[in-house]
Coordinates of C-alpha atoms and ligand atoms in Angstrom, one line a residue:
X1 CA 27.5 9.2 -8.5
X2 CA 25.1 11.8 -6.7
X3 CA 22.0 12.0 -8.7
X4 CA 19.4 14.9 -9.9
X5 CA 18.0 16.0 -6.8
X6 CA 14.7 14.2 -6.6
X7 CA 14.7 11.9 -3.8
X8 CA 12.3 10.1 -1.3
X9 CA 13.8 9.6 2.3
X10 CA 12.2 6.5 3.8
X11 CA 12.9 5.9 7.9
X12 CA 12.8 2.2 7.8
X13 CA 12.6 2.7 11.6
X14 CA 9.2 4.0 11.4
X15 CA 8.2 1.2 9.6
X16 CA 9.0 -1.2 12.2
X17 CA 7.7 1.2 15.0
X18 CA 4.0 1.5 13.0
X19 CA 4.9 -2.5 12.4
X20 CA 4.9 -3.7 15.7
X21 CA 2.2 -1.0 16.5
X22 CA -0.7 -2.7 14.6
X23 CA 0.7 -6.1 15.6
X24 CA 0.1 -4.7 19.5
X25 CA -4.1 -4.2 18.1
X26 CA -4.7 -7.5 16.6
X27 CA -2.5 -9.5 19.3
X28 CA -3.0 -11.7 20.6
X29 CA -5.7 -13.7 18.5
X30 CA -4.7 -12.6 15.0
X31 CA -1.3 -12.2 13.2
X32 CA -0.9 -9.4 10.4
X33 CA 0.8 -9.6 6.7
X34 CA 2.8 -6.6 5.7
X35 CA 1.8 -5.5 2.4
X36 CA 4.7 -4.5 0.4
X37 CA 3.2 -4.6 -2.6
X38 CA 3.8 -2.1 -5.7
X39 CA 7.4 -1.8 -4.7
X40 CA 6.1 -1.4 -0.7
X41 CA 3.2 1.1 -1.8
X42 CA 6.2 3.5 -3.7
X43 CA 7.9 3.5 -0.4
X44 CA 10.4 1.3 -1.7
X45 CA 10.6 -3.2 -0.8
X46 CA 13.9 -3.2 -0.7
X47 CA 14.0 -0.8 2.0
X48 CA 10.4 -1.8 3.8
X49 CA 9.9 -5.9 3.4
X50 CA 13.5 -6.3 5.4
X51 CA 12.1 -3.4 8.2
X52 CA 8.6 -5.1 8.4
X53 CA 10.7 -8.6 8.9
X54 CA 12.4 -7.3 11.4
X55 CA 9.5 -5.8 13.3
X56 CA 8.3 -9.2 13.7
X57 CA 6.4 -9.9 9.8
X58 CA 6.0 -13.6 9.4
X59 CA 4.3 -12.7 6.1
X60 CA 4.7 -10.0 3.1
X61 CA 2.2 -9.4 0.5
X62 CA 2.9 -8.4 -2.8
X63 CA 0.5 -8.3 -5.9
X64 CA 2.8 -10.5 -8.8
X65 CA 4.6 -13.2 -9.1
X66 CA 7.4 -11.0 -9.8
X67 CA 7.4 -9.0 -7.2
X68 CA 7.4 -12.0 -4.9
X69 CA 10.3 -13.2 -6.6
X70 CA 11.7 -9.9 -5.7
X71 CA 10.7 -10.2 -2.1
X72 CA 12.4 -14.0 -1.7
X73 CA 15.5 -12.5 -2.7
X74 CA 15.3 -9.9 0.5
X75 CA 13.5 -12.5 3.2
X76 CA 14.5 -15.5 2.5
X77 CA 12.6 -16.8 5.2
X78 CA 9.1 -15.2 5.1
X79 CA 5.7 -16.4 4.2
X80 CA 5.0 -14.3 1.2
X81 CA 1.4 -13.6 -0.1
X82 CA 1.1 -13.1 -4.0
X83 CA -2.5 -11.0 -3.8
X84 CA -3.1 -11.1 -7.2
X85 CA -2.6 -14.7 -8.1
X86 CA 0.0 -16.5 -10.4
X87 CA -0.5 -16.3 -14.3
X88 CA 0.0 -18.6 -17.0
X89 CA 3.4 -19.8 -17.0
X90 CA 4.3 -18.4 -12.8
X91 CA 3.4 -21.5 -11.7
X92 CA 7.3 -22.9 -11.7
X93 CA 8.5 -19.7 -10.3
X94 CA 5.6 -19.7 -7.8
X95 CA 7.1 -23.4 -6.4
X96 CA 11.1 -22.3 -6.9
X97 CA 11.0 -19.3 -4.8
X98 CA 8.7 -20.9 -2.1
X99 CA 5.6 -18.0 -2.6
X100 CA 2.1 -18.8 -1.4
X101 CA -0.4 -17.8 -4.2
X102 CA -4.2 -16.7 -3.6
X103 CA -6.1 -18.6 -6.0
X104 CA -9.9 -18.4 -7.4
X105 CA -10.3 -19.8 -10.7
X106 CA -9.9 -23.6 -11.9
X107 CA -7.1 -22.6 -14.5
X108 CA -4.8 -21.1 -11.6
X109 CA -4.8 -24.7 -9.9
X110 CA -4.1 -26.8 -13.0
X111 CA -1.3 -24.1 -13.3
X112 CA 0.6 -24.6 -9.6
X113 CA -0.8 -28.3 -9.8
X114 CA 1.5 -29.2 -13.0
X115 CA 4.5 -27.0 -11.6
X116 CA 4.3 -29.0 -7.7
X117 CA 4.1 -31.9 -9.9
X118 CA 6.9 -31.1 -12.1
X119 CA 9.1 -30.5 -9.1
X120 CA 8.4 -33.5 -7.7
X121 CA 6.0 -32.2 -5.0
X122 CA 4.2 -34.6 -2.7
X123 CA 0.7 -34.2 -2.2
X124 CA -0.5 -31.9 -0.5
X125 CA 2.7 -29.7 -0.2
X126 CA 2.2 -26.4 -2.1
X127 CA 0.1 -24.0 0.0
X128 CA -2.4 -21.8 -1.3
X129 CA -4.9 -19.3 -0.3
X130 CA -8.6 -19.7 -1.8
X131 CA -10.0 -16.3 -2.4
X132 CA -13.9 -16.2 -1.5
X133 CA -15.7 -13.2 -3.2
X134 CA -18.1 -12.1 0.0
X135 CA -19.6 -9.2 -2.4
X136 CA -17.0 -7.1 -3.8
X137 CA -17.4 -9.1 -7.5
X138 CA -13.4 -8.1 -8.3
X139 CA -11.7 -11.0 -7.5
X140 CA -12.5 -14.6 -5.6
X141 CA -15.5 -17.7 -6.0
X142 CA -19.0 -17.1 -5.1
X143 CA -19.6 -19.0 -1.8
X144 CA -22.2 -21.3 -4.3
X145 CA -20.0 -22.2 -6.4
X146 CA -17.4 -23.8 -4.2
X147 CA -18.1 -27.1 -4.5
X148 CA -16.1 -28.1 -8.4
X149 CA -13.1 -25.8 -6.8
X150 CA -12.8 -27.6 -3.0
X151 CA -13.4 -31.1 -4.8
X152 CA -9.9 -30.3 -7.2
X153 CA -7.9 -29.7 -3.7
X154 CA -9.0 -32.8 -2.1
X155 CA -7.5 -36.6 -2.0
X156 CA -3.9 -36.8 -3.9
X157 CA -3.4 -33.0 -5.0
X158 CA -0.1 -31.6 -4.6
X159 CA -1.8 -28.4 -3.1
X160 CA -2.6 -27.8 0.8
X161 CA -5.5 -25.5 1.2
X162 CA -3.6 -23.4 3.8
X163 CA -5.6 -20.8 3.9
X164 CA -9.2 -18.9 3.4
X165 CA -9.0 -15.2 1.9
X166 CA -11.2 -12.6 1.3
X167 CA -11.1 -8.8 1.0
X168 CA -13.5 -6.3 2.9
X169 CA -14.2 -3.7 0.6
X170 CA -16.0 -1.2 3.0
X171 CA -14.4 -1.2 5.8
X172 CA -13.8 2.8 5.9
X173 CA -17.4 2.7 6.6
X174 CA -18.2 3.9 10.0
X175 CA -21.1 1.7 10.3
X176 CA -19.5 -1.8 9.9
X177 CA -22.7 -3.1 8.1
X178 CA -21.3 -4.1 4.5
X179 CA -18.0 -6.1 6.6
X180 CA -21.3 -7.5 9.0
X181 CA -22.6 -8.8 5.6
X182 CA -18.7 -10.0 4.2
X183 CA -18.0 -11.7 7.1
X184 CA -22.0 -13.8 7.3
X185 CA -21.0 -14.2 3.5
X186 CA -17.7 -15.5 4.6
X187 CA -18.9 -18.1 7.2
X188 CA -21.2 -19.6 4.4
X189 CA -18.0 -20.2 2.6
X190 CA -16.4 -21.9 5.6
X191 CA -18.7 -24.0 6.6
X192 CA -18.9 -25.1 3.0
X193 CA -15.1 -25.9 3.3
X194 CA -15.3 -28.0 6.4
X195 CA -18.3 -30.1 4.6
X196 CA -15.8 -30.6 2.0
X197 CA -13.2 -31.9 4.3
X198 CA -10.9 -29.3 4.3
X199 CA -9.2 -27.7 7.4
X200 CA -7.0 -25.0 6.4
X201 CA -5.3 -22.7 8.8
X202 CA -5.3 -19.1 8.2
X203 CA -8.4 -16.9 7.6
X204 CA -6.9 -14.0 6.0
X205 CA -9.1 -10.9 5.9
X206 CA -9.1 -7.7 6.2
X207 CA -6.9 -4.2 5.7
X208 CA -6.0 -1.1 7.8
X209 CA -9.3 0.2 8.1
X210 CA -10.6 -3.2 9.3
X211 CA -7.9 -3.4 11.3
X212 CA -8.3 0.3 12.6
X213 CA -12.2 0.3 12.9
X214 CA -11.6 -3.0 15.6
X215 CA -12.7 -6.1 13.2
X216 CA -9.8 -8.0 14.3
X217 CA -12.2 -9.0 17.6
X218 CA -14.7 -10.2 15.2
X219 CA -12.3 -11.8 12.2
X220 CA -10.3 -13.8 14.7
X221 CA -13.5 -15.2 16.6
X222 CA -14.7 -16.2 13.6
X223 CA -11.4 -17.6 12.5
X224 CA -11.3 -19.9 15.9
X225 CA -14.7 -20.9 15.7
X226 CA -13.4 -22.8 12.5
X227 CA -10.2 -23.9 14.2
X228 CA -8.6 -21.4 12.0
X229 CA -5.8 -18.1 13.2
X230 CA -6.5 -14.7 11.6
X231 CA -4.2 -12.8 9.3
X232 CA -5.3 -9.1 8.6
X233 CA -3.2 -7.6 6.0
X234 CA -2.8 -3.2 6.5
X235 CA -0.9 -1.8 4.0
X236 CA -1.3 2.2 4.4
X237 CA -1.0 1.9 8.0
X238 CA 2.2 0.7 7.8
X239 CA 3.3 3.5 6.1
X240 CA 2.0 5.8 8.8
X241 CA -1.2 7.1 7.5
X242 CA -5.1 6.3 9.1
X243 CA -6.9 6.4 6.3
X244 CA -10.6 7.9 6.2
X245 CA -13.8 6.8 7.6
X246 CA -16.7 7.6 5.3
X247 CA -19.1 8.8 7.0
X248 CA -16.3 9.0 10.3
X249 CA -17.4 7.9 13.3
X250 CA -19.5 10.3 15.0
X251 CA -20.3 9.5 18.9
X252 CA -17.5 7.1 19.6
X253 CA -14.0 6.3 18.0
X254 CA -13.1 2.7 18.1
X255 CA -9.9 2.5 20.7
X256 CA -7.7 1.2 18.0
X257 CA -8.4 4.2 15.9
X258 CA -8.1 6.3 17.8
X259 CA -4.4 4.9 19.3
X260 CA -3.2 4.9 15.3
X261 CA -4.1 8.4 15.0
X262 CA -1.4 9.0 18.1
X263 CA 0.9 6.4 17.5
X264 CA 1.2 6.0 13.6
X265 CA 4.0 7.8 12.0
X266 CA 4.3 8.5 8.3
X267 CA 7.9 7.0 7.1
X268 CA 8.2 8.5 3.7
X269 CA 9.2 12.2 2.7
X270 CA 10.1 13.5 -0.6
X271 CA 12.1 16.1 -1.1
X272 CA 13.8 18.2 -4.4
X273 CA 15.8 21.2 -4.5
X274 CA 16.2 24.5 -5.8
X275 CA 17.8 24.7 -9.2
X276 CA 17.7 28.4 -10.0
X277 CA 16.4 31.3 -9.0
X278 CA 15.3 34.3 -11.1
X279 CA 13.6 37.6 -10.6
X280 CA 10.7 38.6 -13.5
X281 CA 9.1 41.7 -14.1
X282 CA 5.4 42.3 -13.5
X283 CA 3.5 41.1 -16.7
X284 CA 6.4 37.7 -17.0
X285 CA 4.4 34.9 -17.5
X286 CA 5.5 31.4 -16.6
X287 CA 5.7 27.7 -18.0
X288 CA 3.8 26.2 -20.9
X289 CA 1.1 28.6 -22.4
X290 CA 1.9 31.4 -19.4
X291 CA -0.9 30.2 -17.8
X292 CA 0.9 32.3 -14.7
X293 CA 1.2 35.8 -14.9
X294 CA 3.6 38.1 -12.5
X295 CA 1.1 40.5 -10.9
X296 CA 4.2 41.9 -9.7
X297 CA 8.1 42.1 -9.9
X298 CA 8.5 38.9 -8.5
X299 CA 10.8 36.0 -7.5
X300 CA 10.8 32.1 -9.0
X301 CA 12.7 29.5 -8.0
X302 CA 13.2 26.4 -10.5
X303 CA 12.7 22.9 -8.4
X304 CA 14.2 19.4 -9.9
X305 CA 10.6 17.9 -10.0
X306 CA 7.8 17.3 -12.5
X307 CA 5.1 15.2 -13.4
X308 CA 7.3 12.3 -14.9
X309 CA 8.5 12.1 -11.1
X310 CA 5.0 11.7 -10.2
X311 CA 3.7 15.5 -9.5
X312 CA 0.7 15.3 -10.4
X313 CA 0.4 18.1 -13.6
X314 CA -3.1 18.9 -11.9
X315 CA -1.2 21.2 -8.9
X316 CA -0.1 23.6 -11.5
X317 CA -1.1 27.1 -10.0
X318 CA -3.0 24.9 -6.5
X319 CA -0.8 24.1 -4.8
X320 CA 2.0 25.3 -2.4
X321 CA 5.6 23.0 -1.3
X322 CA 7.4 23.8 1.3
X323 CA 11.3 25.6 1.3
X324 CA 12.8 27.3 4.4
X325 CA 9.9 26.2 6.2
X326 CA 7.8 28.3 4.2
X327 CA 4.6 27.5 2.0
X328 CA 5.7 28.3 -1.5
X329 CA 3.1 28.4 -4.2
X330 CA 3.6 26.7 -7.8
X331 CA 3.5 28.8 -10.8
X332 CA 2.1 27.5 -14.0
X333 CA 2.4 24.2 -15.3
X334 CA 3.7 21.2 -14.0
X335 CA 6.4 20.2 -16.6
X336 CA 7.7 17.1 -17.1
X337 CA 10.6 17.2 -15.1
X338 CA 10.4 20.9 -13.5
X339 CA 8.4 23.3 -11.9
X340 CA 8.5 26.8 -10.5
X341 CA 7.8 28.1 -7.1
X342 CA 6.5 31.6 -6.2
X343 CA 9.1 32.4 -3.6
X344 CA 8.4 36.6 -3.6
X345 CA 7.4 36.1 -0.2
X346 CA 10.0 34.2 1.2
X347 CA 13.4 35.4 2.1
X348 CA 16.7 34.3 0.9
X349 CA 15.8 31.4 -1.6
X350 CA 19.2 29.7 -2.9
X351 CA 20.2 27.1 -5.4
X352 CA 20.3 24.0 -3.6
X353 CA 17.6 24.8 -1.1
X354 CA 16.4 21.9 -0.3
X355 CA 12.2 21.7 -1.2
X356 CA 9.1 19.2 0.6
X357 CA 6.9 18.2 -1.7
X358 CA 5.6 15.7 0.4
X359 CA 6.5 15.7 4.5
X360 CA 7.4 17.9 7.0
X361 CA 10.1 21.0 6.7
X362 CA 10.2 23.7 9.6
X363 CA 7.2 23.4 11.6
X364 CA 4.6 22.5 8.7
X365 CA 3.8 19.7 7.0
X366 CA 2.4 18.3 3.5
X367 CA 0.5 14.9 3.7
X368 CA -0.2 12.4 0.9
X369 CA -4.1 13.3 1.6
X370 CA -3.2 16.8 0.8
X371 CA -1.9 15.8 -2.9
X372 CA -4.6 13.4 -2.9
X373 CA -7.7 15.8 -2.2
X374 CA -6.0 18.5 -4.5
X375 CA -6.4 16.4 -7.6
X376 CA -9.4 13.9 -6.7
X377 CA -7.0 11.1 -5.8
X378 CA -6.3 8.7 -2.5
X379 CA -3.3 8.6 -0.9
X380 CA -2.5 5.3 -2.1
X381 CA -2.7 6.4 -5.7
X382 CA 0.1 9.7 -4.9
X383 CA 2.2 6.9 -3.1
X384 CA 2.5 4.9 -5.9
X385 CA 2.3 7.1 -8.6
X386 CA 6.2 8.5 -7.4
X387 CA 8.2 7.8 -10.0
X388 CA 10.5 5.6 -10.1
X389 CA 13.2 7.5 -11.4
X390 CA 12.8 9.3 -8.0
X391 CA 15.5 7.4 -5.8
X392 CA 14.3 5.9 -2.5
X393 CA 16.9 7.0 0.2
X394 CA 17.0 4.8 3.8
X395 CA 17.5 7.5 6.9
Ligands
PLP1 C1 -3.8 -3.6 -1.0 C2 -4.5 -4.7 -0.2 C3 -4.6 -4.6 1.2 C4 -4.0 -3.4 2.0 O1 -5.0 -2.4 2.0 P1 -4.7 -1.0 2.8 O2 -6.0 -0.3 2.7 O3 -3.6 -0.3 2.2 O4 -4.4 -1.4 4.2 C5 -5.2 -5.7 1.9 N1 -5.7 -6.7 1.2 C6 -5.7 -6.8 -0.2 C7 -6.3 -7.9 -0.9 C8 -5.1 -5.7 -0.9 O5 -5.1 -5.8 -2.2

């Protein structure tokens, strides 16, 4: 059945061109994780783990147990990375569907220890990731207090620490010197590990902007001075956007950054259509409490999209979309699951006109930093906040 005309078109090809891109800037040292997580960043796993396979992804990340479930069921083969760590009761799930979870508290072991165990597991069989916290205090051990968790994966456990983990938290910071101090924070933690015995394989660190601002040089050389293989893990990249340097870099750009800015191409658009359109008198005012007021005899169009789709109810009366190639201003409030367009300006608007709210139409484009700086948000936050009511079309 053809739905309400509120779709987002993904170009899965896109995703395996940006894919293969990155891959190119971390070769041939390090190998990268695809993060897919929160249904691919709104973009859509279904359509964007299978693309990211393709492009060569020997690993997926994805937040949940759940959503790695849903991720087995598309690759059967990958290595998939469940960020956020298994809760009570995942553990079974986490050894039936073959997942990889990042662990950092004692209760997450005895959980995937009694579930290998359960299964029959032999020791040392049921991979994990150990998350070290190098300074962000969100999620991961203290590199002191290591000892009580690399003594429970030693000598008869049924889990293999296969790899170290932790997450740079400034590395959109032109300067490198927090990622500097993660990293130092992060060799402390290793060398800690080898004392214990323990030789995993995989350090996995760091996200687009690492990747972006050049860290894979210095997270891969400090993976094989350990005997270990980097993983960096971008997630917005893959969809096609450089995130922001704060403060950018000034004198000179990093090569990788500035390739991405070139060669990264942003896969999803979203796109509504005209419902109606209506002429009002000067003095008509629009949408809940008429917070819009015709200056003029003037044209509206009515567009299939509100906030429950995930427009933010902030744009009312800031913001423009695009029809024929035109910017179109919206008129009052967001509603729920309309809005209104100010097309006086623009010639010929028709019922089923199709409308960008977020992409490019004619010769002009709309980016996810546009909705973002609009309404004090970051792209990641208007990618996933698309609702998902809003159906995710492959082109
Ligand atoms: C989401 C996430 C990433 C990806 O971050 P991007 O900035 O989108 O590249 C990497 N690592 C971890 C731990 C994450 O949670």
């Amino acid at each position: 059945m053809p739905t309400r005309p509120c779709w987002v078109e993904i170009d899965t090809r896109l995703v395996e061109e940006n894919f293969r891109f990155l891959s190119g800037l971390a070769a041939p040292d390090a190998e990268l994780l695809a993060v897919v997580k929160a249904d691919a960043y709104g973009h859509s796993l279904a359509l964007c783990a299978p693309a990211a396979v393709r492009a060569g992804a020997g690993w997926l990340g994805v937040t949940s147990v759940e959503e790695g479930v849903a991720a087995r069921a598309l690759c059967p083969e990958t290595r998939i990375l469940v960020i956020g760590g298994a809760f009570p009761g995942q553990g079974p799930a986490v050894v039936r569907h073959r997942l990889t979870a990042v662990v950092w508290e004692p209760w997450q072991l005895e959980e995937l220890e009694s579930a290998a165990r359960a299964a029959g597991a032999a020791s040392a069989s049921l991979p994990v990731h150990l998350e070290i916290d190098t300074g962000m205090s969100r999620q991961g051990v203290a590199s002191g207090a290591l000892a009580p968790m690399l003594a429970r994966l030693v000598g008869g456990s049924p889990l293999r620490l296969e790899g170290v983990m932790t997450h740079l938290f400034a590395a959109d910071e032109a300067d490198g010197a927090v990622t500097a101090a993660q990293l130092s924070e992060l060799q402390r933690a290793l060398h800690h590990v080898e004392a214990a015995g323990l030789f995993p394989d995989w350090l996995n660190v760091g996200n687009s902007a690492a990747l972006l601002a050049g860290q894979a040089r210095a997270i891969a050389e400090l993976a094989g001075r350990h005997g270990m293989r980097a993983i960096l893990r971008p997630g917005l990249a893959l969809y096609g956007l450089v995130p922001g340097f704060d403060p950018d870099f000034t004198a000179s750009v990093p090569q990788p950054l500035a390739a991405a800015r070139a060669a990264l191409k942003p896969v999803l658009t979203w796109k509504t259509r005209v419902v109606s359109v209506r002429e009002v008198p000067a003095g008509a005012v629009v949408g809940y409490n008429g917070t819009f007021v015709a200056t003029e005899p003037m044209r509206l169009a009515l567009i299939a999209a509100g906030y429950a789709d995930g427009l933010d109810r902030r744009l009312g009366n800031r913001f423009s979309l695009l029809v024929r190639g035109q910017r179109a201003p919206l008129a009052g409030r967001v509603s729920m699951d309309q809005s209104v367009l100010d097309v006086t300006g623009i010639l010929g608007v028709a019922p089923g006109d199709e409308v960008v709210l977020l992409g490019t139409q004619g010769g002009d484009s709309i980016t996810a930093f546009d909705h973002a700086e609009a309404v004090g948000a970051i792209p990641w936050q208007i990618f996933t906040g698309i609702g998902a009511r809003v159906t995710r079309i492959r082109v």
